[in-house]
Amino acid sequence: MNAPIVTRFAPSPNGPLHLGHAYAAIVAHDRAMQAGGRFLLRIEDIDGARSRAELADEFRADLAWLGLSFEEVPAQSTRIASYREAANNLRAMGLLYPCRCTRAEVAAAATLHGPDGPIYPGTCLRNPPLSAADPVWRLDVEQAAELAGPLTWFDERRGPQSARPQVLGDVVIWRRDAPASYHLAATVDDAEDGVTVVTRGVDLFAATHVHRLLQVLLGLPEPRWHHHPLLIGPDGRKLAKRRGAPSLADRRRAGEDGRALAEALRAASIDTAPFAMGRFDAGISLSDSLNLSA
Ligand code: GLU
């Protein structure tokens, strides 16, 4: 018998959810339910400075309003010990190095740009900082990739992939403030939670190359991935709260029917074919009836 499908929706409580999040949650929920599996909610509150505890309750209410039942797993803020252990393992393997460059310094020194911005030019790898007080720890991705050897992974919409973990450069693994990076925390959590299909937006496609490498280095199981298209607002850009996408909580409080909204999102989705080749990066433009702008 095949292992049961386990998916998760993993919002960060640093702002209210909008339609793009609703769509991400529906994709994850339906992927699991259609296979008789489990759908998890994980609150990604690793960034204590930006996280607002009260939003987690809003997220739970939003999912219930959309008609999505879920099992909740522990929030990231309760799992720091696991992240620390994983980071220590990578460090013991000699794959992390301290870096004291500021964002501005990285931006000024970078000659390459990746999908998430400037690629770290390796300044502190070549010239270790004299004072290592309070550094961030970066992955020496070349060395790590060499150790791991050639890697593949599988995306349910795009098919088999050769991992290119260098695509984001020497990513940060451990920070001063957060403390684990998104890459480390999400990789450790998905393994701990037994997630078998990682569903998320195509904007995180590049990150998966890095996550696959981290899984192999840390001896974690390999899930499949399902990178879904993004919802596009009336301005032709990805929906975002800062560009005025109305929140689910506002719509809920205004008395809108959440289940009907979820149905409309399903109907609008082109995300039906398992291999939507060619249309992979196309976003989903929604009709005005979904009232995208505030
Ligand atoms: N916490 C991330 C976000 O809100 C989710 C990333 C993921 O699904 O891996 O964008």
PDB file of C-alpha atoms and ligand atoms in Angstrom:
ATOM      1  CA  MET A   1       0.000   0.000   0.000  1.00  0.00           C
ATOM      2  CA  ASN A   2       1.199   3.504  -0.770  1.00  0.00           C
ATOM      3  CA  ALA A   3       2.022   5.757   2.178  1.00  0.00           C
ATOM      4  CA  PRO A   4      -0.836   8.165   2.977  1.00  0.00           C
ATOM      5  CA  ILE A   5      -0.557  11.636   1.471  1.00  0.00           C
ATOM      6  CA  VAL A   6       0.230  14.360   4.019  1.00  0.00           C
ATOM      7  CA  THR A   7       0.214  18.015   2.965  1.00  0.00           C
ATOM      8  CA  ARG A   8       0.510  21.243   4.907  1.00  0.00           C
ATOM      9  CA  PHE A   9      -0.395  24.914   4.776  1.00  0.00           C
ATOM     10  CA  ALA A  10       2.330  26.916   6.496  1.00  0.00           C
ATOM     11  CA  PRO A  11       1.427  30.602   6.829  1.00  0.00           C
ATOM     12  CA  SER A  12       3.608  33.148   8.614  1.00  0.00           C
ATOM     13  CA  PRO A  13       1.608  35.250  11.101  1.00  0.00           C
ATOM     14  CA  ASN A  14       3.105  38.569  10.056  1.00  0.00           C
ATOM     15  CA  GLY A  15       0.023  39.792   8.225  1.00  0.00           C
ATOM     16  CA  PRO A  16      -3.538  38.659   7.547  1.00  0.00           C
ATOM     17  CA  LEU A  17      -4.252  35.988   4.934  1.00  0.00           C
ATOM     18  CA  HIS A  18      -5.617  37.045   1.552  1.00  0.00           C
ATOM     19  CA  LEU A  19      -7.026  35.179  -1.447  1.00  0.00           C
ATOM     20  CA  GLY A  20      -3.574  33.951  -2.504  1.00  0.00           C
ATOM     21  CA  HIS A  21      -3.224  32.197   0.839  1.00  0.00           C
ATOM     22  CA  ALA A  22      -6.740  30.807   0.542  1.00  0.00           C
ATOM     23  CA  TYR A  23      -5.798  29.306  -2.792  1.00  0.00           C
ATOM     24  CA  ALA A  24      -2.574  27.802  -1.375  1.00  0.00           C
ATOM     25  CA  ALA A  25      -4.549  26.270   1.498  1.00  0.00           C
ATOM     26  CA  ILE A  26      -7.185  24.857  -0.881  1.00  0.00           C
ATOM     27  CA  VAL A  27      -4.516  23.259  -3.097  1.00  0.00           C
ATOM     28  CA  ALA A  28      -2.873  21.600  -0.090  1.00  0.00           C
ATOM     29  CA  HIS A  29      -6.180  20.559   1.468  1.00  0.00           C
ATOM     30  CA  ASP A  30      -7.668  19.126  -1.725  1.00  0.00           C
ATOM     31  CA  ARG A  31      -4.445  17.334  -2.693  1.00  0.00           C
ATOM     32  CA  ALA A  32      -4.580  15.429   0.596  1.00  0.00           C
ATOM     33  CA  MET A  33      -8.340  14.870   0.750  1.00  0.00           C
ATOM     34  CA  GLN A  34      -8.596  13.535  -2.794  1.00  0.00           C
ATOM     35  CA  ALA A  35      -6.090  10.865  -1.771  1.00  0.00           C
ATOM     36  CA  GLY A  36      -7.717  10.117   1.592  1.00  0.00           C
ATOM     37  CA  GLY A  37      -4.747  11.748   3.326  1.00  0.00           C
ATOM     38  CA  ARG A  38      -4.133  14.388   6.012  1.00  0.00           C
ATOM     39  CA  PHE A  39      -3.958  18.162   5.764  1.00  0.00           C
ATOM     40  CA  LEU A  40      -1.865  19.997   8.373  1.00  0.00           C
ATOM     41  CA  LEU A  41      -1.702  23.614   9.516  1.00  0.00           C
ATOM     42  CA  ARG A  42       1.694  24.806  10.693  1.00  0.00           C
ATOM     43  CA  ILE A  43       2.124  28.342  11.979  1.00  0.00           C
ATOM     44  CA  GLU A  44       5.529  29.585  10.763  1.00  0.00           C
ATOM     45  CA  ASP A  45       6.251  32.044  13.556  1.00  0.00           C
ATOM     46  CA  ILE A  46      10.027  31.642  13.570  1.00  0.00           C
ATOM     47  CA  ASP A  47      10.498  35.365  13.091  1.00  0.00           C
ATOM     48  CA  GLY A  48       9.518  36.510  16.582  1.00  0.00           C
ATOM     49  CA  ALA A  49       9.966  40.197  15.805  1.00  0.00           C
ATOM     50  CA  ARG A  50       7.475  40.158  12.945  1.00  0.00           C
ATOM     51  CA  SER A  51       5.042  37.513  14.209  1.00  0.00           C
ATOM     52  CA  ARG A  52       1.748  38.525  15.821  1.00  0.00           C
ATOM     53  CA  ALA A  53       0.323  35.801  18.053  1.00  0.00           C
ATOM     54  CA  GLU A  54      -3.304  36.897  17.583  1.00  0.00           C
ATOM     55  CA  LEU A  55      -3.106  36.232  13.845  1.00  0.00           C
ATOM     56  CA  ALA A  56      -2.832  32.468  14.357  1.00  0.00           C
ATOM     57  CA  ASP A  57      -6.418  32.436  15.698  1.00  0.00           C
ATOM     58  CA  GLU A  58      -7.536  34.422  12.686  1.00  0.00           C
ATOM     59  CA  PHE A  59      -5.863  31.872  10.382  1.00  0.00           C
ATOM     60  CA  ARG A  60      -7.687  28.987  12.064  1.00  0.00           C
ATOM     61  CA  ALA A  61     -10.984  30.842  11.702  1.00  0.00           C
ATOM     62  CA  ASP A  62     -10.207  31.665   8.053  1.00  0.00           C
ATOM     63  CA  LEU A  63      -9.607  27.993   7.205  1.00  0.00           C
ATOM     64  CA  ALA A  64     -12.791  26.891   8.950  1.00  0.00           C
ATOM     65  CA  TRP A  65     -14.720  29.638   7.117  1.00  0.00           C
ATOM     66  CA  LEU A  66     -13.376  28.329   3.783  1.00  0.00           C
ATOM     67  CA  GLY A  67     -14.625  24.867   4.748  1.00  0.00           C
ATOM     68  CA  LEU A  68     -11.149  23.369   5.142  1.00  0.00           C
ATOM     69  CA  SER A  69     -10.670  21.084   8.133  1.00  0.00           C
ATOM     70  CA  PHE A  70      -7.113  20.629   9.307  1.00  0.00           C
ATOM     71  CA  GLU A  71      -4.886  19.077  11.949  1.00  0.00           C
ATOM     72  CA  GLU A  72      -2.572  21.578  13.575  1.00  0.00           C
ATOM     73  CA  VAL A  73       1.057  20.681  14.250  1.00  0.00           C
ATOM     74  CA  PRO A  74       3.357  22.602  16.614  1.00  0.00           C
ATOM     75  CA  ALA A  75       4.271  26.138  15.603  1.00  0.00           C
ATOM     76  CA  GLN A  76       7.867  26.869  14.605  1.00  0.00           C
ATOM     77  CA  SER A  77       8.560  28.909  17.743  1.00  0.00           C
ATOM     78  CA  THR A  78       8.304  25.674  19.770  1.00  0.00           C
ATOM     79  CA  ARG A  79      10.811  23.778  17.632  1.00  0.00           C
ATOM     80  CA  ILE A  80      14.000  25.788  17.974  1.00  0.00           C
ATOM     81  CA  ALA A  81      15.851  22.840  19.556  1.00  0.00           C
ATOM     82  CA  SER A  82      15.334  20.751  16.403  1.00  0.00           C
ATOM     83  CA  TYR A  83      16.625  23.550  14.195  1.00  0.00           C
ATOM     84  CA  ARG A  84      19.641  24.044  16.434  1.00  0.00           C
ATOM     85  CA  GLU A  85      20.458  20.346  16.240  1.00  0.00           C
ATOM     86  CA  ALA A  86      20.181  20.358  12.446  1.00  0.00           C
ATOM     87  CA  ALA A  87      22.365  23.476  12.173  1.00  0.00           C
ATOM     88  CA  ASN A  88      24.924  21.918  14.513  1.00  0.00           C
ATOM     89  CA  ASN A  89      25.038  18.818  12.322  1.00  0.00           C
ATOM     90  CA  LEU A  90      25.734  20.910   9.238  1.00  0.00           C
ATOM     91  CA  ARG A  91      28.357  22.847  11.130  1.00  0.00           C
ATOM     92  CA  ALA A  92      30.031  19.638  12.362  1.00  0.00           C
ATOM     93  CA  MET A  93      30.227  18.572   8.719  1.00  0.00           C
ATOM     94  CA  GLY A  94      32.182  21.771   8.030  1.00  0.00           C
ATOM     95  CA  LEU A  95      29.478  23.097   5.718  1.00  0.00           C
ATOM     96  CA  LEU A  96      28.603  26.365   7.485  1.00  0.00           C
ATOM     97  CA  TYR A  97      30.700  29.495   7.763  1.00  0.00           C
ATOM     98  CA  PRO A  98      30.171  32.696   9.751  1.00  0.00           C
ATOM     99  CA  CYS A  99      29.302  35.845   7.852  1.00  0.00           C
ATOM    100  CA  ARG A 100      29.031  39.391   9.144  1.00  0.00           C
ATOM    101  CA  CYS A 101      28.095  41.155   5.925  1.00  0.00           C
ATOM    102  CA  THR A 102      25.088  43.439   6.101  1.00  0.00           C
ATOM    103  CA  ARG A 103      22.323  43.264   3.515  1.00  0.00           C
ATOM    104  CA  ALA A 104      23.616  46.493   1.992  1.00  0.00           C
ATOM    105  CA  GLU A 105      27.139  45.079   1.732  1.00  0.00           C
ATOM    106  CA  VAL A 106      25.850  41.930   0.047  1.00  0.00           C
ATOM    107  CA  ALA A 107      23.799  43.985  -2.398  1.00  0.00           C
ATOM    108  CA  ALA A 108      26.791  46.222  -3.199  1.00  0.00           C
ATOM    109  CA  ALA A 109      29.262  43.350  -3.671  1.00  0.00           C
ATOM    110  CA  ALA A 110      27.009  40.918  -5.549  1.00  0.00           C
ATOM    111  CA  THR A 111      27.659  40.433  -9.238  1.00  0.00           C
ATOM    112  CA  LEU A 112      25.067  37.695  -9.702  1.00  0.00           C
ATOM    113  CA  HIS A 113      21.352  37.908  -9.071  1.00  0.00           C
ATOM    114  CA  GLY A 114      19.124  34.913  -8.401  1.00  0.00           C
ATOM    115  CA  PRO A 115      15.354  34.558  -8.202  1.00  0.00           C
ATOM    116  CA  ASP A 116      15.367  35.890  -4.625  1.00  0.00           C
ATOM    117  CA  GLY A 117      17.765  38.801  -5.143  1.00  0.00           C
ATOM    118  CA  PRO A 118      21.545  39.208  -4.996  1.00  0.00           C
ATOM    119  CA  ILE A 119      23.631  36.029  -4.749  1.00  0.00           C
ATOM    120  CA  TYR A 120      26.049  36.216  -1.851  1.00  0.00           C
ATOM    121  CA  PRO A 121      29.508  36.681  -3.380  1.00  0.00           C
ATOM    122  CA  GLY A 122      31.290  34.558  -0.750  1.00  0.00           C
ATOM    123  CA  THR A 123      33.166  37.451   0.867  1.00  0.00           C
ATOM    124  CA  CYS A 124      33.344  35.851   4.341  1.00  0.00           C
ATOM    125  CA  LEU A 125      34.118  32.413   2.904  1.00  0.00           C
ATOM    126  CA  ARG A 126      37.291  33.754   1.293  1.00  0.00           C
ATOM    127  CA  ASN A 127      38.144  36.187   4.113  1.00  0.00           C
ATOM    128  CA  PRO A 128      36.729  34.900   7.404  1.00  0.00           C
ATOM    129  CA  PRO A 129      35.600  37.819   9.607  1.00  0.00           C
ATOM    130  CA  LEU A 130      38.157  38.767  12.249  1.00  0.00           C
ATOM    131  CA  SER A 131      35.516  39.089  14.897  1.00  0.00           C
ATOM    132  CA  ALA A 132      33.000  36.281  14.675  1.00  0.00           C
ATOM    133  CA  ALA A 133      30.713  37.863  17.280  1.00  0.00           C
ATOM    134  CA  ASP A 134      27.080  37.533  16.356  1.00  0.00           C
ATOM    135  CA  PRO A 135      27.472  36.240  12.812  1.00  0.00           C
ATOM    136  CA  VAL A 136      24.889  34.643  10.572  1.00  0.00           C
ATOM    137  CA  TRP A 137      25.886  31.174   9.373  1.00  0.00           C
ATOM    138  CA  ARG A 138      25.844  30.483   5.670  1.00  0.00           C
ATOM    139  CA  LEU A 139      25.891  27.198   3.787  1.00  0.00           C
ATOM    140  CA  ASP A 140      28.993  26.607   1.694  1.00  0.00           C
ATOM    141  CA  VAL A 141      26.794  25.379  -1.114  1.00  0.00           C
ATOM    142  CA  GLU A 142      29.570  24.273  -3.480  1.00  0.00           C
ATOM    143  CA  GLN A 143      31.127  22.065  -0.857  1.00  0.00           C
ATOM    144  CA  ALA A 144      27.748  20.808   0.328  1.00  0.00           C
ATOM    145  CA  ALA A 145      26.651  19.951  -3.220  1.00  0.00           C
ATOM    146  CA  GLU A 146      29.894  18.122  -3.840  1.00  0.00           C
ATOM    147  CA  LEU A 147      29.443  16.093  -0.670  1.00  0.00           C
ATOM    148  CA  ALA A 148      25.845  15.209  -1.541  1.00  0.00           C
ATOM    149  CA  GLY A 149      26.524  14.338  -5.195  1.00  0.00           C
ATOM    150  CA  PRO A 150      23.952  14.711  -7.999  1.00  0.00           C
ATOM    151  CA  LEU A 151      20.394  15.022  -6.687  1.00  0.00           C
ATOM    152  CA  THR A 152      16.966  14.845  -8.221  1.00  0.00           C
ATOM    153  CA  TRP A 153      13.495  15.695  -7.016  1.00  0.00           C
ATOM    154  CA  PHE A 154       9.975  15.433  -8.363  1.00  0.00           C
ATOM    155  CA  ASP A 155       7.403  18.148  -8.907  1.00  0.00           C
ATOM    156  CA  GLU A 156       3.869  16.904  -9.523  1.00  0.00           C
ATOM    157  CA  ARG A 157       3.164  19.612 -12.082  1.00  0.00           C
ATOM    158  CA  ARG A 158       6.542  19.956 -13.706  1.00  0.00           C
ATOM    159  CA  GLY A 159       7.894  16.409 -13.530  1.00  0.00           C
ATOM    160  CA  PRO A 160      11.394  15.178 -12.639  1.00  0.00           C
ATOM    161  CA  GLN A 161      13.995  17.809 -11.726  1.00  0.00           C
ATOM    162  CA  SER A 162      17.775  17.805 -11.396  1.00  0.00           C
ATOM    163  CA  ALA A 163      18.624  19.709  -8.245  1.00  0.00           C
ATOM    164  CA  ARG A 164      20.622  22.918  -8.760  1.00  0.00           C
ATOM    165  CA  PRO A 165      21.230  23.892  -5.137  1.00  0.00           C
ATOM    166  CA  GLN A 166      23.631  26.665  -6.210  1.00  0.00           C
ATOM    167  CA  VAL A 167      20.681  28.631  -7.625  1.00  0.00           C
ATOM    168  CA  LEU A 168      20.343  30.802  -4.489  1.00  0.00           C
ATOM    169  CA  GLY A 169      24.047  30.839  -3.610  1.00  0.00           C
ATOM    170  CA  ASP A 170      25.351  30.413  -0.052  1.00  0.00           C
ATOM    171  CA  VAL A 171      21.993  30.770   1.704  1.00  0.00           C
ATOM    172  CA  VAL A 172      21.732  31.747   5.363  1.00  0.00           C
ATOM    173  CA  ILE A 173      21.029  28.774   7.623  1.00  0.00           C
ATOM    174  CA  TRP A 174      21.188  30.381  11.064  1.00  0.00           C
ATOM    175  CA  ARG A 175      20.552  34.012  11.843  1.00  0.00           C
ATOM    176  CA  ARG A 176      21.092  36.388  14.683  1.00  0.00           C
ATOM    177  CA  ASP A 177      17.445  37.221  15.213  1.00  0.00           C
ATOM    178  CA  ALA A 178      14.995  34.676  13.715  1.00  0.00           C
ATOM    179  CA  PRO A 179      17.009  32.300  14.541  1.00  0.00           C
ATOM    180  CA  ALA A 180      16.787  29.455  11.977  1.00  0.00           C
ATOM    181  CA  SER A 181      16.349  30.482   8.363  1.00  0.00           C
ATOM    182  CA  TYR A 182      13.230  29.635   6.407  1.00  0.00           C
ATOM    183  CA  HIS A 183      15.203  27.033   4.424  1.00  0.00           C
ATOM    184  CA  LEU A 184      16.373  25.143   7.491  1.00  0.00           C
ATOM    185  CA  ALA A 185      13.152  25.419   9.488  1.00  0.00           C
ATOM    186  CA  ALA A 186      10.822  24.392   6.651  1.00  0.00           C
ATOM    187  CA  THR A 187      13.034  21.430   5.720  1.00  0.00           C
ATOM    188  CA  VAL A 188      13.260  20.146   9.287  1.00  0.00           C
ATOM    189  CA  ASP A 189       9.543  20.710   9.935  1.00  0.00           C
ATOM    190  CA  ASP A 190       8.313  18.985   6.802  1.00  0.00           C
ATOM    191  CA  ALA A 191      10.312  15.906   7.797  1.00  0.00           C
ATOM    192  CA  GLU A 192       9.165  16.031  11.440  1.00  0.00           C
ATOM    193  CA  ASP A 193       5.550  16.451  10.366  1.00  0.00           C
ATOM    194  CA  GLY A 194       5.728  13.533   7.930  1.00  0.00           C
ATOM    195  CA  VAL A 195       4.750  15.723   4.962  1.00  0.00           C
ATOM    196  CA  THR A 196       4.782  13.627   1.795  1.00  0.00           C
ATOM    197  CA  VAL A 197       3.719  16.284  -0.737  1.00  0.00           C
ATOM    198  CA  VAL A 198       5.007  19.821  -0.148  1.00  0.00           C
ATOM    199  CA  THR A 199       2.536  22.142  -1.854  1.00  0.00           C
ATOM    200  CA  ARG A 200       3.406  25.829  -2.232  1.00  0.00           C
ATOM    201  CA  GLY A 201       3.528  28.600  -4.803  1.00  0.00           C
ATOM    202  CA  VAL A 202       5.878  28.611  -7.786  1.00  0.00           C
ATOM    203  CA  ASP A 203       7.585  31.627  -6.223  1.00  0.00           C
ATOM    204  CA  LEU A 204       9.301  29.094  -3.917  1.00  0.00           C
ATOM    205  CA  PHE A 205      10.386  26.739  -6.721  1.00  0.00           C
ATOM    206  CA  ALA A 206      14.047  27.773  -6.484  1.00  0.00           C
ATOM    207  CA  ALA A 207      14.086  27.180  -2.731  1.00  0.00           C
ATOM    208  CA  THR A 208      13.243  23.532  -3.335  1.00  0.00           C
ATOM    209  CA  HIS A 209      16.641  22.949  -4.969  1.00  0.00           C
ATOM    210  CA  VAL A 210      18.213  24.016  -1.671  1.00  0.00           C
ATOM    211  CA  HIS A 211      15.752  22.064   0.472  1.00  0.00           C
ATOM    212  CA  ARG A 212      16.511  18.875  -1.434  1.00  0.00           C
ATOM    213  CA  LEU A 213      20.206  19.335  -0.674  1.00  0.00           C
ATOM    214  CA  LEU A 214      19.514  20.001   3.022  1.00  0.00           C
ATOM    215  CA  GLN A 215      17.374  16.867   3.237  1.00  0.00           C
ATOM    216  CA  VAL A 216      20.168  14.697   1.918  1.00  0.00           C
ATOM    217  CA  LEU A 217      22.796  16.293   4.167  1.00  0.00           C
ATOM    218  CA  LEU A 218      20.561  15.868   7.214  1.00  0.00           C
ATOM    219  CA  GLY A 219      19.419  12.342   6.323  1.00  0.00           C
ATOM    220  CA  LEU A 220      15.739  13.348   6.034  1.00  0.00           C
ATOM    221  CA  PRO A 221      13.119  11.594   3.888  1.00  0.00           C
ATOM    222  CA  GLU A 222      12.344  12.877   0.386  1.00  0.00           C
ATOM    223  CA  PRO A 223       8.808  14.176  -0.217  1.00  0.00           C
ATOM    224  CA  ARG A 224       7.328  15.169  -3.556  1.00  0.00           C
ATOM    225  CA  TRP A 225       6.588  18.786  -4.355  1.00  0.00           C
ATOM    226  CA  HIS A 226       3.638  20.492  -5.962  1.00  0.00           C
ATOM    227  CA  HIS A 227       4.352  24.115  -6.883  1.00  0.00           C
ATOM    228  CA  HIS A 228       1.074  25.769  -7.753  1.00  0.00           C
ATOM    229  CA  PRO A 229       0.511  28.938  -9.806  1.00  0.00           C
ATOM    230  CA  LEU A 230       0.023  32.263  -8.068  1.00  0.00           C
ATOM    231  CA  LEU A 231      -3.087  34.402  -8.103  1.00  0.00           C
ATOM    232  CA  ILE A 232      -2.673  37.559 -10.107  1.00  0.00           C
ATOM    233  CA  GLY A 233      -4.352  40.791  -9.070  1.00  0.00           C
ATOM    234  CA  PRO A 234      -5.985  43.390 -11.323  1.00  0.00           C
ATOM    235  CA  ASP A 235      -2.589  45.127 -11.617  1.00  0.00           C
ATOM    236  CA  GLY A 236      -1.153  41.991 -13.269  1.00  0.00           C
ATOM    237  CA  ARG A 237       1.047  41.238 -10.258  1.00  0.00           C
ATOM    238  CA  LYS A 238       1.031  38.566  -7.581  1.00  0.00           C
ATOM    239  CA  LEU A 239      -1.617  39.328  -4.955  1.00  0.00           C
ATOM    240  CA  ALA A 240      -0.107  40.921  -1.888  1.00  0.00           C
ATOM    241  CA  LYS A 241      -1.482  42.529   1.204  1.00  0.00           C
ATOM    242  CA  ARG A 242       0.800  45.514   0.723  1.00  0.00           C
ATOM    243  CA  ARG A 243      -0.750  46.080  -2.697  1.00  0.00           C
ATOM    244  CA  GLY A 244      -4.247  46.175  -1.261  1.00  0.00           C
ATOM    245  CA  ALA A 245      -5.482  42.566  -1.501  1.00  0.00           C
ATOM    246  CA  PRO A 246      -8.405  42.394   0.950  1.00  0.00           C
ATOM    247  CA  SER A 247      -7.911  40.032   3.859  1.00  0.00           C
ATOM    248  CA  LEU A 248      -9.891  36.849   4.354  1.00  0.00           C
ATOM    249  CA  ALA A 249     -10.693  37.999   7.883  1.00  0.00           C
ATOM    250  CA  ASP A 250     -12.357  41.185   6.568  1.00  0.00           C
ATOM    251  CA  ARG A 251     -14.378  39.202   4.060  1.00  0.00           C
ATOM    252  CA  ARG A 252     -15.353  36.714   6.749  1.00  0.00           C
ATOM    253  CA  ARG A 253     -16.456  39.457   9.107  1.00  0.00           C
ATOM    254  CA  ALA A 254     -18.394  41.148   6.337  1.00  0.00           C
ATOM    255  CA  GLY A 255     -20.537  38.015   6.155  1.00  0.00           C
ATOM    256  CA  GLU A 256     -19.302  36.627   2.842  1.00  0.00           C
ATOM    257  CA  ASP A 257     -19.829  32.892   2.259  1.00  0.00           C
ATOM    258  CA  GLY A 258     -16.366  31.345   2.631  1.00  0.00           C
ATOM    259  CA  ARG A 259     -17.276  27.976   1.171  1.00  0.00           C
ATOM    260  CA  ALA A 260     -18.674  29.634  -1.939  1.00  0.00           C
ATOM    261  CA  LEU A 261     -15.465  31.640  -2.213  1.00  0.00           C
ATOM    262  CA  ALA A 262     -13.433  28.432  -1.965  1.00  0.00           C
ATOM    263  CA  GLU A 263     -15.533  26.902  -4.745  1.00  0.00           C
ATOM    264  CA  ALA A 264     -14.986  29.962  -6.929  1.00  0.00           C
ATOM    265  CA  LEU A 265     -11.241  29.697  -6.401  1.00  0.00           C
ATOM    266  CA  ARG A 266     -11.298  26.026  -7.338  1.00  0.00           C
ATOM    267  CA  ALA A 267     -13.264  26.834 -10.477  1.00  0.00           C
ATOM    268  CA  ALA A 268     -10.860  29.622 -11.437  1.00  0.00           C
ATOM    269  CA  SER A 269      -7.861  27.401 -11.038  1.00  0.00           C
ATOM    270  CA  ILE A 270      -5.950  26.093 -14.010  1.00  0.00           C
ATOM    271  CA  ASP A 271      -4.136  23.864 -11.593  1.00  0.00           C
ATOM    272  CA  THR A 272      -5.932  20.701 -12.585  1.00  0.00           C
ATOM    273  CA  ALA A 273      -3.535  18.839 -14.875  1.00  0.00           C
ATOM    274  CA  PRO A 274      -0.806  16.968 -13.013  1.00  0.00           C
ATOM    275  CA  PHE A 275       1.748  18.155 -15.561  1.00  0.00           C
ATOM    276  CA  ALA A 276       0.708  21.588 -16.710  1.00  0.00           C
ATOM    277  CA  MET A 277       3.813  21.817 -18.854  1.00  0.00           C
ATOM    278  CA  GLY A 278       4.407  25.108 -20.557  1.00  0.00           C
ATOM    279  CA  ARG A 279       1.829  26.886 -18.455  1.00  0.00           C
ATOM    280  CA  PHE A 280       3.794  26.243 -15.326  1.00  0.00           C
ATOM    281  CA  ASP A 281       4.678  29.785 -14.470  1.00  0.00           C
ATOM    282  CA  ALA A 282       1.474  31.372 -15.675  1.00  0.00           C
ATOM    283  CA  GLY A 283      -0.503  32.953 -12.870  1.00  0.00           C
ATOM    284  CA  ILE A 284      -4.230  32.660 -12.350  1.00  0.00           C
ATOM    285  CA  SER A 285      -6.084  35.870 -13.139  1.00  0.00           C
ATOM    286  CA  LEU A 286      -9.322  36.051 -11.275  1.00  0.00           C
ATOM    287  CA  SER A 287     -12.489  37.687 -12.377  1.00  0.00           C
ATOM    288  CA  ASP A 288     -13.803  40.836 -10.748  1.00  0.00           C
ATOM    289  CA  SER A 289     -16.593  38.814  -9.176  1.00  0.00           C
ATOM    290  CA  LEU A 290     -14.040  37.659  -6.608  1.00  0.00           C
ATOM    291  CA  ASN A 291     -13.594  41.254  -5.598  1.00  0.00           C
ATOM    292  CA  LEU A 292      -9.823  41.244  -5.627  1.00  0.00           C
ATOM    293  CA  SER A 293      -9.237  44.835  -4.808  1.00  0.00           C
ATOM    294  CA  ALA A 294     -10.314  46.366  -1.550  1.00  0.00           C
TER     295      ALA A 294
HETATM  296  N1  GLU B   1       5.756  30.448   5.633  1.00  0.00           N
HETATM  297  C1  GLU B   1       5.896  30.499   4.212  1.00  0.00           C
HETATM  298  C2  GLU B   1       5.020  31.623   3.677  1.00  0.00           C
HETATM  299  O1  GLU B   1       4.137  32.079   4.377  1.00  0.00           O
HETATM  300  C3  GLU B   1       5.467  29.188   3.578  1.00  0.00           C
HETATM  301  C4  GLU B   1       6.561  28.564   2.847  1.00  0.00           C
HETATM  302  C5  GLU B   1       6.297  27.116   2.412  1.00  0.00           C
HETATM  303  O2  GLU B   1       5.147  26.750   2.171  1.00  0.00           O
HETATM  304  O3  GLU B   1       7.261  26.385   2.331  1.00  0.00           O
HETATM  305  O4  GLU B   1       5.243  32.058   2.574  1.00  0.00           O
END
